[in-house]
PDB file of N, CA, C and O in Angstrom:
ATOM      1  N   GLU A 395       0.655  -1.364   0.161  1.00 67.00           N
ATOM      2  CA  GLU A 395      -0.230   0.167   0.042  1.00 67.00           C
ATOM      3  C   GLU A 395       0.890   1.241  -0.237  1.00 67.00           C
ATOM      4  O   GLU A 395       2.383   0.965   0.530  1.00 67.00           O
ATOM      5  N   VAL A 396       0.323   2.435  -0.579  1.00 76.00           N
ATOM      6  CA  VAL A 396       1.279   3.419  -0.740  1.00 76.00           C
ATOM      7  C   VAL A 396       1.827   3.891   0.473  1.00 76.00           C
ATOM      8  O   VAL A 396       2.499   4.492   0.645  1.00 76.00           O
ATOM      9  N   ALA A 397       0.848   4.349   1.511  1.00 79.00           N
ATOM     10  CA  ALA A 397       0.482   4.987   2.688  1.00 79.00           C
ATOM     11  C   ALA A 397       1.801   4.208   3.501  1.00 79.00           C
ATOM     12  O   ALA A 397       2.355   5.234   4.293  1.00 79.00           O
ATOM     13  N   GLU A 398       2.166   3.055   3.493  1.00 83.00           N
ATOM     14  CA  GLU A 398       2.922   2.885   4.152  1.00 83.00           C
ATOM     15  C   GLU A 398       4.307   2.865   3.681  1.00 83.00           C
ATOM     16  O   GLU A 398       5.302   2.232   4.514  1.00 83.00           O
ATOM     17  N   LYS A 399       4.384   3.389   2.076  1.00 87.00           N
ATOM     18  CA  LYS A 399       6.122   3.498   2.230  1.00 87.00           C
ATOM     19  C   LYS A 399       6.046   5.016   2.283  1.00 87.00           C
ATOM     20  O   LYS A 399       7.861   5.756   1.595  1.00 87.00           O
ATOM     21  N   LEU A 400       5.212   6.171   2.441  1.00 92.00           N
ATOM     22  CA  LEU A 400       5.777   7.519   2.865  1.00 92.00           C
ATOM     23  C   LEU A 400       6.128   7.523   3.541  1.00 92.00           C
ATOM     24  O   LEU A 400       6.332   6.900   5.071  1.00 92.00           O
ATOM     25  N   LYS A 401       7.325   8.854   3.619  1.00 94.00           N
ATOM     26  CA  LYS A 401       8.120   8.937   4.623  1.00 94.00           C
ATOM     27  C   LYS A 401       8.082  10.425   5.115  1.00 94.00           C
ATOM     28  O   LYS A 401       8.504  10.686   3.803  1.00 94.00           O
ATOM     29  N   ILE A 402       8.863  10.730   5.486  1.00 95.00           N
ATOM     30  CA  ILE A 402       8.999  12.298   6.004  1.00 95.00           C
ATOM     31  C   ILE A 402      10.378  12.201   6.584  1.00 95.00           C
ATOM     32  O   ILE A 402      10.892  11.659   7.109  1.00 95.00           O
ATOM     33  N   PHE A 403      11.380  13.554   6.066  1.00 96.00           N
ATOM     34  CA  PHE A 403      12.616  13.221   6.016  1.00 96.00           C
ATOM     35  C   PHE A 403      13.195  14.976   5.787  1.00 96.00           C
ATOM     36  O   PHE A 403      12.049  15.379   5.218  1.00 96.00           O
ATOM     37  N   PRO A 404      14.166  15.236   6.173  1.00 97.00           N
ATOM     38  CA  PRO A 404      14.478  15.219   7.575  1.00 97.00           C
ATOM     39  C   PRO A 404      13.635  15.148   8.767  1.00 97.00           C
ATOM     40  O   PRO A 404      12.970  15.754   8.759  1.00 97.00           O
ATOM     41  N   ASN A 405      13.745  14.834   9.945  1.00 97.00           N
ATOM     42  CA  ASN A 405      13.353  14.922  11.336  1.00 97.00           C
ATOM     43  C   ASN A 405      14.366  14.325  12.470  1.00 97.00           C
ATOM     44  O   ASN A 405      15.220  13.219  12.373  1.00 97.00           O
ATOM     45  N   PRO A 406      14.617  15.602  12.791  1.00 98.00           N
ATOM     46  CA  PRO A 406      13.935  16.686  12.949  1.00 98.00           C
ATOM     47  C   PRO A 406      14.509  18.086  12.305  1.00 98.00           C
ATOM     48  O   PRO A 406      15.681  17.643  10.858  1.00 98.00           O
ATOM     49  N   THR A 407      14.018  18.861  11.811  1.00 97.00           N
ATOM     50  CA  THR A 407      14.420  19.843  10.671  1.00 97.00           C
ATOM     51  C   THR A 407      13.959  21.278  11.027  1.00 97.00           C
ATOM     52  O   THR A 407      13.913  21.713  12.135  1.00 97.00           O
ATOM     53  N   GLN A 408      14.831  22.129  10.162  1.00 97.00           N
ATOM     54  CA  GLN A 408      15.048  23.956  10.357  1.00 97.00           C
ATOM     55  C   GLN A 408      14.060  24.562   9.256  1.00 97.00           C
ATOM     56  O   GLN A 408      13.273  25.136   9.599  1.00 97.00           O
ATOM     57  N   SER A 409      13.943  24.245   7.914  1.00 97.00           N
ATOM     58  CA  SER A 409      13.320  24.798   7.189  1.00 97.00           C
ATOM     59  C   SER A 409      12.535  23.742   6.400  1.00 97.00           C
ATOM     60  O   SER A 409      11.126  24.477   5.331  1.00 97.00           O
ATOM     61  N   THR A 410      13.176  22.836   5.792  1.00 97.00           N
ATOM     62  CA  THR A 410      12.273  22.209   4.742  1.00 97.00           C
ATOM     63  C   THR A 410      11.962  20.427   5.106  1.00 97.00           C
ATOM     64  O   THR A 410      12.729  20.191   5.873  1.00 97.00           O
ATOM     65  N   ILE A 411      10.940  19.718   4.288  1.00 97.00           N
ATOM     66  CA  ILE A 411      10.972  18.800   4.426  1.00 97.00           C
ATOM     67  C   ILE A 411      10.780  18.134   3.373  1.00 97.00           C
ATOM     68  O   ILE A 411       9.492  18.544   2.764  1.00 97.00           O
ATOM     69  N   TYR A 412      10.725  16.749   3.209  1.00 96.00           N
ATOM     70  CA  TYR A 412       9.973  16.031   2.007  1.00 96.00           C
ATOM     71  C   TYR A 412       9.468  14.557   2.458  1.00 96.00           C
ATOM     72  O   TYR A 412       9.432  14.108   3.468  1.00 96.00           O
ATOM     73  N   VAL A 413       8.771  14.388   1.231  1.00 93.00           N
ATOM     74  CA  VAL A 413       7.570  13.284   1.464  1.00 93.00           C
ATOM     75  C   VAL A 413       8.283  12.204   0.144  1.00 93.00           C
ATOM     76  O   VAL A 413       8.547  12.508  -0.962  1.00 93.00           O
ATOM     77  N   SER A 414       9.003  11.033   0.658  1.00 91.00           N
ATOM     78  CA  SER A 414       9.479  10.129   0.259  1.00 91.00           C
ATOM     79  C   SER A 414       8.341   9.093  -0.256  1.00 91.00           C
ATOM     80  O   SER A 414       7.820   9.055   0.788  1.00 91.00           O
ATOM     81  N   GLY A 415       8.299   7.952  -1.522  1.00 89.00           N
ATOM     82  CA  GLY A 415       7.907   6.836  -1.375  1.00 89.00           C
ATOM     83  C   GLY A 415       6.319   7.449  -2.044  1.00 89.00           C
ATOM     84  O   GLY A 415       5.761   6.555  -1.998  1.00 89.00           O
ATOM     85  N   MET A 416       6.413   8.178  -3.126  1.00 85.00           N
ATOM     86  CA  MET A 416       5.269   8.593  -3.505  1.00 85.00           C
ATOM     87  C   MET A 416       5.473   8.633  -5.276  1.00 85.00           C
ATOM     88  O   MET A 416       4.883   8.686  -5.772  1.00 85.00           O
ATOM     89  N   SER A 417       6.228   7.106  -5.524  1.00 80.00           N
ATOM     90  CA  SER A 417       6.585   6.556  -6.713  1.00 80.00           C
ATOM     91  C   SER A 417       5.461   6.204  -7.709  1.00 80.00           C
ATOM     92  O   SER A 417       4.878   6.082  -8.715  1.00 80.00           O
ATOM     93  N   GLN A 418       4.524   5.931  -6.895  1.00 81.00           N
ATOM     94  CA  GLN A 418       3.258   5.118  -7.261  1.00 81.00           C
ATOM     95  C   GLN A 418       1.932   6.396  -7.578  1.00 81.00           C
ATOM     96  O   GLN A 418       1.115   6.332  -8.026  1.00 81.00           O
ATOM     97  N   VAL A 419       2.450   7.896  -6.688  1.00 84.00           N
ATOM     98  CA  VAL A 419       1.397   9.041  -7.195  1.00 84.00           C
ATOM     99  C   VAL A 419       2.207  10.117  -7.744  1.00 84.00           C
ATOM    100  O   VAL A 419       3.309  10.209  -7.397  1.00 84.00           O
ATOM    101  N   ASN A 420       1.020  10.818  -8.365  1.00 85.00           N
ATOM    102  CA  ASN A 420       2.022  11.645  -8.738  1.00 85.00           C
ATOM    103  C   ASN A 420       1.874  13.526  -7.790  1.00 85.00           C
ATOM    104  O   ASN A 420       2.861  13.321  -7.835  1.00 85.00           O
ATOM    105  N   THR A 421       0.465  13.232  -7.341  1.00 92.00           N
ATOM    106  CA  THR A 421       0.642  14.379  -6.549  1.00 92.00           C
ATOM    107  C   THR A 421      -0.431  13.766  -5.337  1.00 92.00           C
ATOM    108  O   THR A 421      -1.154  12.977  -4.738  1.00 92.00           O
ATOM    109  N   LEU A 422      -0.085  14.105  -3.942  1.00 94.00           N
ATOM    110  CA  LEU A 422      -1.045  14.429  -2.640  1.00 94.00           C
ATOM    111  C   LEU A 422      -1.149  15.536  -2.078  1.00 94.00           C
ATOM    112  O   LEU A 422      -0.121  16.734  -2.112  1.00 94.00           O
ATOM    113  N   ARG A 423      -2.229  15.738  -1.282  1.00 96.00           N
ATOM    114  CA  ARG A 423      -1.649  17.131  -0.450  1.00 96.00           C
ATOM    115  C   ARG A 423      -1.614  16.535   1.075  1.00 96.00           C
ATOM    116  O   ARG A 423      -1.437  15.782   1.325  1.00 96.00           O
ATOM    117  N   PHE A 424      -1.375  17.811   1.955  1.00 97.00           N
ATOM    118  CA  PHE A 424      -0.615  17.133   2.475  1.00 97.00           C
ATOM    119  C   PHE A 424      -1.224  18.789   3.591  1.00 97.00           C
ATOM    120  O   PHE A 424      -2.102  19.929   3.729  1.00 97.00           O
ATOM    121  N   LYS A 425      -1.626  18.663   5.008  1.00 98.00           N
ATOM    122  CA  LYS A 425      -2.011  19.730   6.375  1.00 98.00           C
ATOM    123  C   LYS A 425      -1.011  19.358   7.318  1.00 98.00           C
ATOM    124  O   LYS A 425      -0.848  18.711   7.661  1.00 98.00           O
ATOM    125  N   ILE A 426      -0.753  21.092   7.770  1.00 98.00           N
ATOM    126  CA  ILE A 426       0.568  20.707   8.722  1.00 98.00           C
ATOM    127  C   ILE A 426      -0.393  21.078   9.937  1.00 98.00           C
ATOM    128  O   ILE A 426      -1.029  22.458   9.942  1.00 98.00           O
ATOM    129  N   PHE A 427      -0.156  20.514  11.306  1.00 98.00           N
ATOM    130  CA  PHE A 427      -1.113  20.539  12.209  1.00 98.00           C
ATOM    131  C   PHE A 427      -0.614  20.857  13.957  1.00 98.00           C
ATOM    132  O   PHE A 427       0.961  20.040  13.229  1.00 98.00           O
ATOM    133  N   SER A 428      -0.195  21.220  14.195  1.00 96.00           N
ATOM    134  CA  SER A 428      -0.064  21.434  16.130  1.00 96.00           C
ATOM    135  C   SER A 428      -0.845  19.942  16.655  1.00 96.00           C
ATOM    136  O   SER A 428      -2.168  19.570  16.099  1.00 96.00           O
ATOM    137  N   ILE A 429      -0.395  19.957  17.935  1.00 92.00           N
ATOM    138  CA  ILE A 429      -1.275  18.688  18.862  1.00 92.00           C
ATOM    139  C   ILE A 429      -2.184  18.860  19.397  1.00 92.00           C
ATOM    140  O   ILE A 429      -3.073  17.852  19.090  1.00 92.00           O
ATOM    141  N   GLU A 430      -2.525  20.270  19.074  1.00 95.00           N
ATOM    142  CA  GLU A 430      -3.939  20.691  19.302  1.00 95.00           C
ATOM    143  C   GLU A 430      -4.992  20.657  18.596  1.00 95.00           C
ATOM    144  O   GLU A 430      -5.969  21.349  18.538  1.00 95.00           O
ATOM    145  N   GLY A 431      -4.534  20.713  17.531  1.00 95.00           N
ATOM    146  CA  GLY A 431      -5.501  20.840  16.493  1.00 95.00           C
ATOM    147  C   GLY A 431      -5.486  21.725  15.314  1.00 95.00           C
ATOM    148  O   GLY A 431      -6.384  22.053  14.227  1.00 95.00           O
ATOM    149  N   LYS A 432      -4.494  23.132  15.615  1.00 97.00           N
ATOM    150  CA  LYS A 432      -4.720  24.184  14.404  1.00 97.00           C
ATOM    151  C   LYS A 432      -3.562  23.410  13.313  1.00 97.00           C
ATOM    152  O   LYS A 432      -2.666  23.551  13.273  1.00 97.00           O
ATOM    153  N   ILE A 433      -4.221  24.110  11.974  1.00 98.00           N
ATOM    154  CA  ILE A 433      -3.822  24.144  10.780  1.00 98.00           C
ATOM    155  C   ILE A 433      -2.874  25.246  10.690  1.00 98.00           C
ATOM    156  O   ILE A 433      -3.306  26.020  10.452  1.00 98.00           O
ATOM    157  N   TYR A 434      -1.295  24.712   9.930  1.00 97.00           N
ATOM    158  CA  TYR A 434      -1.032  25.805  10.278  1.00 97.00           C
ATOM    159  C   TYR A 434      -0.108  25.903   8.710  1.00 97.00           C
ATOM    160  O   TYR A 434      -0.103  27.257   7.943  1.00 97.00           O
ATOM    161  N   ARG A 435      -0.478  25.238   7.773  1.00 97.00           N
ATOM    162  CA  ARG A 435      -0.247  25.219   6.378  1.00 97.00           C
ATOM    163  C   ARG A 435      -0.686  23.661   5.694  1.00 97.00           C
ATOM    164  O   ARG A 435      -1.021  22.665   6.107  1.00 97.00           O
ATOM    165  N   THR A 436      -1.832  24.098   3.946  1.00 97.00           N
ATOM    166  CA  THR A 436      -1.953  23.050   3.610  1.00 97.00           C
ATOM    167  C   THR A 436      -1.610  23.288   2.043  1.00 97.00           C
ATOM    168  O   THR A 436      -1.054  24.071   1.853  1.00 97.00           O
ATOM    169  N   GLY A 437      -1.313  22.298   1.276  1.00 97.00           N
ATOM    170  CA  GLY A 437      -0.840  22.471  -0.300  1.00 97.00           C
ATOM    171  C   GLY A 437      -0.614  20.779  -0.633  1.00 97.00           C
ATOM    172  O   GLY A 437      -1.540  19.795   0.162  1.00 97.00           O
ATOM    173  N   THR A 438      -0.110  21.157  -2.007  1.00 96.00           N
ATOM    174  CA  THR A 438      -0.335  19.858  -2.515  1.00 96.00           C
ATOM    175  C   THR A 438       1.271  19.448  -3.342  1.00 96.00           C
ATOM    176  O   THR A 438       2.124  20.453  -3.077  1.00 96.00           O
ATOM    177  N   ILE A 439       1.997  18.440  -2.745  1.00 95.00           N
ATOM    178  CA  ILE A 439       2.800  18.428  -3.300  1.00 95.00           C
ATOM    179  C   ILE A 439       3.055  17.119  -4.223  1.00 95.00           C
ATOM    180  O   ILE A 439       1.893  16.410  -4.449  1.00 95.00           O
ATOM    181  N   SER A 440       4.714  17.247  -5.433  1.00 90.00           N
ATOM    182  CA  SER A 440       4.570  16.048  -6.208  1.00 90.00           C
ATOM    183  C   SER A 440       5.971  15.503  -5.654  1.00 90.00           C
ATOM    184  O   SER A 440       6.523  15.650  -4.792  1.00 90.00           O
ATOM    185  N   ASN A 441       6.233  14.109  -5.923  1.00 83.00           N
ATOM    186  CA  ASN A 441       7.483  13.445  -5.589  1.00 83.00           C
ATOM    187  C   ASN A 441       8.300  14.390  -6.202  1.00 83.00           C
ATOM    188  O   ASN A 441       8.931  15.302  -6.507  1.00 83.00           O
ATOM    189  N   ASN A 442       9.113  14.348  -4.727  1.00 82.00           N
ATOM    190  CA  ASN A 442      10.585  14.946  -4.344  1.00 82.00           C
ATOM    191  C   ASN A 442      10.762  16.708  -4.069  1.00 82.00           C
ATOM    192  O   ASN A 442      11.388  16.976  -4.380  1.00 82.00           O
ATOM    193  N   SER A 443       9.311  17.467  -4.296  1.00 92.00           N
ATOM    194  CA  SER A 443       8.938  18.483  -4.214  1.00 92.00           C
ATOM    195  C   SER A 443       9.353  18.903  -2.515  1.00 92.00           C
ATOM    196  O   SER A 443       8.669  18.321  -1.370  1.00 92.00           O
ATOM    197  N   PRO A 444       9.705  20.242  -2.181  1.00 96.00           N
ATOM    198  CA  PRO A 444       9.692  20.436  -0.866  1.00 96.00           C
ATOM    199  C   PRO A 444       8.555  21.289  -0.383  1.00 96.00           C
ATOM    200  O   PRO A 444       7.725  21.752  -0.433  1.00 96.00           O
ATOM    201  N   ILE A 445       8.525  21.103   0.904  1.00 97.00           N
ATOM    202  CA  ILE A 445       7.732  21.882   2.099  1.00 97.00           C
ATOM    203  C   ILE A 445       8.435  23.148   2.838  1.00 97.00           C
ATOM    204  O   ILE A 445       9.305  22.188   3.842  1.00 97.00           O
ATOM    205  N   HIS A 446       8.050  23.811   2.574  1.00 97.00           N
ATOM    206  CA  HIS A 446       9.016  24.843   3.408  1.00 97.00           C
ATOM    207  C   HIS A 446       8.553  25.221   4.447  1.00 97.00           C
ATOM    208  O   HIS A 446       7.188  25.609   4.669  1.00 97.00           O
ATOM    209  N   ILE A 447       8.832  25.510   5.938  1.00 97.00           N
ATOM    210  CA  ILE A 447       8.263  25.539   6.997  1.00 97.00           C
ATOM    211  C   ILE A 447       8.996  26.450   7.986  1.00 97.00           C
ATOM    212  O   ILE A 447       8.741  26.643   9.089  1.00 97.00           O
ATOM    213  N   GLU A 448       9.692  27.184   7.172  1.00 96.00           N
ATOM    214  CA  GLU A 448      10.521  28.433   7.896  1.00 96.00           C
ATOM    215  C   GLU A 448       9.715  29.461   8.956  1.00 96.00           C
ATOM    216  O   GLU A 448      10.200  29.610  10.212  1.00 96.00           O
ATOM    217  N   GLU A 449       8.405  28.822   8.022  1.00 96.00           N
ATOM    218  CA  GLU A 449       7.387  30.576   9.124  1.00 96.00           C
ATOM    219  C   GLU A 449       7.068  29.911  10.637  1.00 96.00           C
ATOM    220  O   GLU A 449       6.993  30.156  11.530  1.00 96.00           O
ATOM    221  N   LEU A 450       7.483  28.143  10.180  1.00 97.00           N
ATOM    222  CA  LEU A 450       6.900  28.057  12.111  1.00 97.00           C
ATOM    223  C   LEU A 450       7.869  27.788  12.985  1.00 97.00           C
ATOM    224  O   LEU A 450       9.216  27.817  12.928  1.00 97.00           O
ATOM    225  N   LYS A 451       6.839  28.106  14.125  1.00 96.00           N
ATOM    226  CA  LYS A 451       8.062  28.728  15.472  1.00 96.00           C
ATOM    227  C   LYS A 451       8.430  26.702  15.644  1.00 96.00           C
ATOM    228  O   LYS A 451       7.768  25.998  15.382  1.00 96.00           O
ATOM    229  N   PRO A 452       9.587  27.056  16.470  1.00 97.00           N
ATOM    230  CA  PRO A 452       9.899  25.491  16.951  1.00 97.00           C
ATOM    231  C   PRO A 452       9.330  24.516  17.690  1.00 97.00           C
ATOM    232  O   PRO A 452       8.569  25.400  18.367  1.00 97.00           O
ATOM    233  N   GLY A 453       8.888  23.479  17.729  1.00 97.00           N
ATOM    234  CA  GLY A 453       8.273  22.925  18.226  1.00 97.00           C
ATOM    235  C   GLY A 453       7.592  21.491  17.310  1.00 97.00           C
ATOM    236  O   GLY A 453       8.152  21.315  16.715  1.00 97.00           O
ATOM    237  N   VAL A 454       6.734  20.996  17.940  1.00 97.00           N
ATOM    238  CA  VAL A 454       6.473  19.380  17.484  1.00 97.00           C
ATOM    239  C   VAL A 454       4.989  19.467  16.712  1.00 97.00           C
ATOM    240  O   VAL A 454       4.197  20.750  17.116  1.00 97.00           O
ATOM    241  N   PHE A 455       5.341  19.252  15.257  1.00 98.00           N
ATOM    242  CA  PHE A 455       4.130  19.051  14.343  1.00 98.00           C
ATOM    243  C   PHE A 455       3.373  17.835  14.178  1.00 98.00           C
ATOM    244  O   PHE A 455       4.745  16.863  14.489  1.00 98.00           O
ATOM    245  N   TRP A 456       2.400  17.307  13.551  1.00 98.00           N
ATOM    246  CA  TRP A 456       1.892  16.181  13.029  1.00 98.00           C
ATOM    247  C   TRP A 456       1.384  17.173  11.285  1.00 98.00           C
ATOM    248  O   TRP A 456       1.176  18.178  10.953  1.00 98.00           O
ATOM    249  N   ILE A 457       1.713  16.182  10.610  1.00 97.00           N
ATOM    250  CA  ILE A 457       1.923  16.050   9.279  1.00 97.00           C
ATOM    251  C   ILE A 457       0.551  14.852   8.610  1.00 97.00           C
ATOM    252  O   ILE A 457       1.138  14.247   8.960  1.00 97.00           O
ATOM    253  N   ASN A 458      -0.072  15.512   7.893  1.00 97.00           N
ATOM    254  CA  ASN A 458      -0.958  14.440   6.985  1.00 97.00           C
ATOM    255  C   ASN A 458      -0.687  14.586   5.686  1.00 97.00           C
ATOM    256  O   ASN A 458      -1.046  15.855   5.037  1.00 97.00           O
ATOM    257  N   VAL A 459      -0.619  13.669   5.068  1.00 95.00           N
ATOM    258  CA  VAL A 459      -0.148  13.600   3.463  1.00 95.00           C
ATOM    259  C   VAL A 459      -1.965  12.699   3.144  1.00 95.00           C
ATOM    260  O   VAL A 459      -1.412  11.501   3.794  1.00 95.00           O
ATOM    261  N   TYR A 460      -2.279  12.784   2.174  1.00 94.00           N
ATOM    262  CA  TYR A 460      -3.751  12.343   2.204  1.00 94.00           C
ATOM    263  C   TYR A 460      -4.202  12.320  -0.135  1.00 94.00           C
ATOM    264  O   TYR A 460      -3.141  13.598  -0.488  1.00 94.00           O
ATOM    265  N   SER A 461      -4.799  11.667  -0.216  1.00 91.00           N
ATOM    266  CA  SER A 461      -5.569  11.885  -1.578  1.00 91.00           C
ATOM    267  C   SER A 461      -7.021  11.103  -1.390  1.00 91.00           C
ATOM    268  O   SER A 461      -6.929  10.035  -0.701  1.00 91.00           O
ATOM    269  N   LYS A 462      -7.770  11.296  -1.193  1.00 85.00           N
ATOM    270  CA  LYS A 462      -9.304  11.270  -1.255  1.00 85.00           C
ATOM    271  C   LYS A 462      -9.433  10.113  -2.308  1.00 85.00           C
ATOM    272  O   LYS A 462     -10.154   8.969  -1.843  1.00 85.00           O
ATOM    273  N   LYS A 463      -8.888  10.681  -3.615  1.00 86.00           N
ATOM    274  CA  LYS A 463      -9.190  10.164  -4.397  1.00 86.00           C
ATOM    275  C   LYS A 463      -8.391   8.539  -4.528  1.00 86.00           C
ATOM    276  O   LYS A 463      -9.327   7.547  -5.013  1.00 86.00           O
ATOM    277  N   ARG A 464      -7.718   8.360  -3.988  1.00 85.00           N
ATOM    278  CA  ARG A 464      -6.554   6.926  -3.929  1.00 85.00           C
ATOM    279  C   ARG A 464      -6.847   6.097  -2.728  1.00 85.00           C
ATOM    280  O   ARG A 464      -6.188   5.644  -2.505  1.00 85.00           O
ATOM    281  N   ASN A 465      -7.519   7.177  -2.085  1.00 89.00           N
ATOM    282  CA  ASN A 465      -7.920   6.477  -0.216  1.00 89.00           C
ATOM    283  C   ASN A 465      -6.481   6.734   0.423  1.00 89.00           C
ATOM    284  O   ASN A 465      -6.511   4.987   1.010  1.00 89.00           O
ATOM    285  N   ILE A 466      -6.121   7.402  -0.149  1.00 90.00           N
ATOM    286  CA  ILE A 466      -4.397   7.625   0.677  1.00 90.00           C
ATOM    287  C   ILE A 466      -4.461   8.358   1.899  1.00 90.00           C
ATOM    288  O   ILE A 466      -5.104   9.282   2.128  1.00 90.00           O
ATOM    289  N   SER A 467      -4.220   7.892   3.186  1.00 93.00           N
ATOM    290  CA  SER A 467      -4.149   8.790   4.639  1.00 93.00           C
ATOM    291  C   SER A 467      -3.059   8.074   5.118  1.00 93.00           C
ATOM    292  O   SER A 467      -2.425   7.526   5.356  1.00 93.00           O
ATOM    293  N   TYR A 468      -1.821   9.552   5.348  1.00 94.00           N
ATOM    294  CA  TYR A 468      -0.212   9.009   6.115  1.00 94.00           C
ATOM    295  C   TYR A 468      -0.311  10.328   7.448  1.00 94.00           C
ATOM    296  O   TYR A 468       0.164  11.361   6.950  1.00 94.00           O
ATOM    297  N   ASN A 469       0.041  10.139   8.569  1.00 95.00           N
ATOM    298  CA  ASN A 469      -0.162  10.525   9.585  1.00 95.00           C
ATOM    299  C   ASN A 469       1.121  10.634   9.876  1.00 95.00           C
ATOM    300  O   ASN A 469       1.561   9.462  11.001  1.00 95.00           O
ATOM    301  N   THR A 470       1.992  11.790  10.723  1.00 96.00           N
ATOM    302  CA  THR A 470       3.595  11.229  11.738  1.00 96.00           C
ATOM    303  C   THR A 470       3.980  12.582  11.942  1.00 96.00           C
ATOM    304  O   THR A 470       3.103  13.902  11.604  1.00 96.00           O
ATOM    305  N   LYS A 471       4.619  12.882  12.952  1.00 96.00           N
ATOM    306  CA  LYS A 471       4.560  13.748  13.886  1.00 96.00           C
ATOM    307  C   LYS A 471       6.310  14.206  13.190  1.00 96.00           C
ATOM    308  O   LYS A 471       7.356  13.440  13.013  1.00 96.00           O
ATOM    309  N   PHE A 472       6.656  15.675  13.241  1.00 97.00           N
ATOM    310  CA  PHE A 472       7.917  15.687  12.900  1.00 97.00           C
ATOM    311  C   PHE A 472       8.154  16.944  13.994  1.00 97.00           C
ATOM    312  O   PHE A 472       7.489  17.942  14.693  1.00 97.00           O
ATOM    313  N   ILE A 473       9.743  17.276  14.381  1.00 98.00           N
ATOM    314  CA  ILE A 473      10.141  18.065  15.089  1.00 98.00           C
ATOM    315  C   ILE A 473      10.461  19.461  14.027  1.00 98.00           C
ATOM    316  O   ILE A 473      11.786  19.185  13.107  1.00 98.00           O
ATOM    317  N   LYS A 474      10.316  20.771  14.346  1.00 97.00           N
ATOM    318  CA  LYS A 474      10.595  22.215  13.774  1.00 97.00           C
ATOM    319  C   LYS A 474      11.748  22.444  14.624  1.00 97.00           C
ATOM    320  O   LYS A 474      11.388  22.800  16.197  1.00 97.00           O
ATOM    321  N   LEU A 475      12.561  22.418  14.569  1.00 97.00           N
ATOM    322  CA  LEU A 475      14.134  23.538  15.340  1.00 97.00           C
ATOM    323  C   LEU A 475      14.030  24.622  15.262  1.00 97.00           C
ATOM    324  O   LEU A 475      13.659  25.484  14.267  1.00 97.00           O
TER     325      LEU A 475
END
């Protein structure tokens, strides 16, 4: 399954994160949110495209990478330095 192959790197990070394992899909949507559920960023990514997070304050965040059409959903947390 595609969601099992998805990974976020580097983690922890200061300015940019990437999603690996997207070889079977062209684009995916993403949401970055706090532990409390506040959404900080949403968008669309393609394979090897960066997600810039310079504007986030240091802390722990969650990212949800998903595709409703393909029934893909992957959640993981990352640390912004």
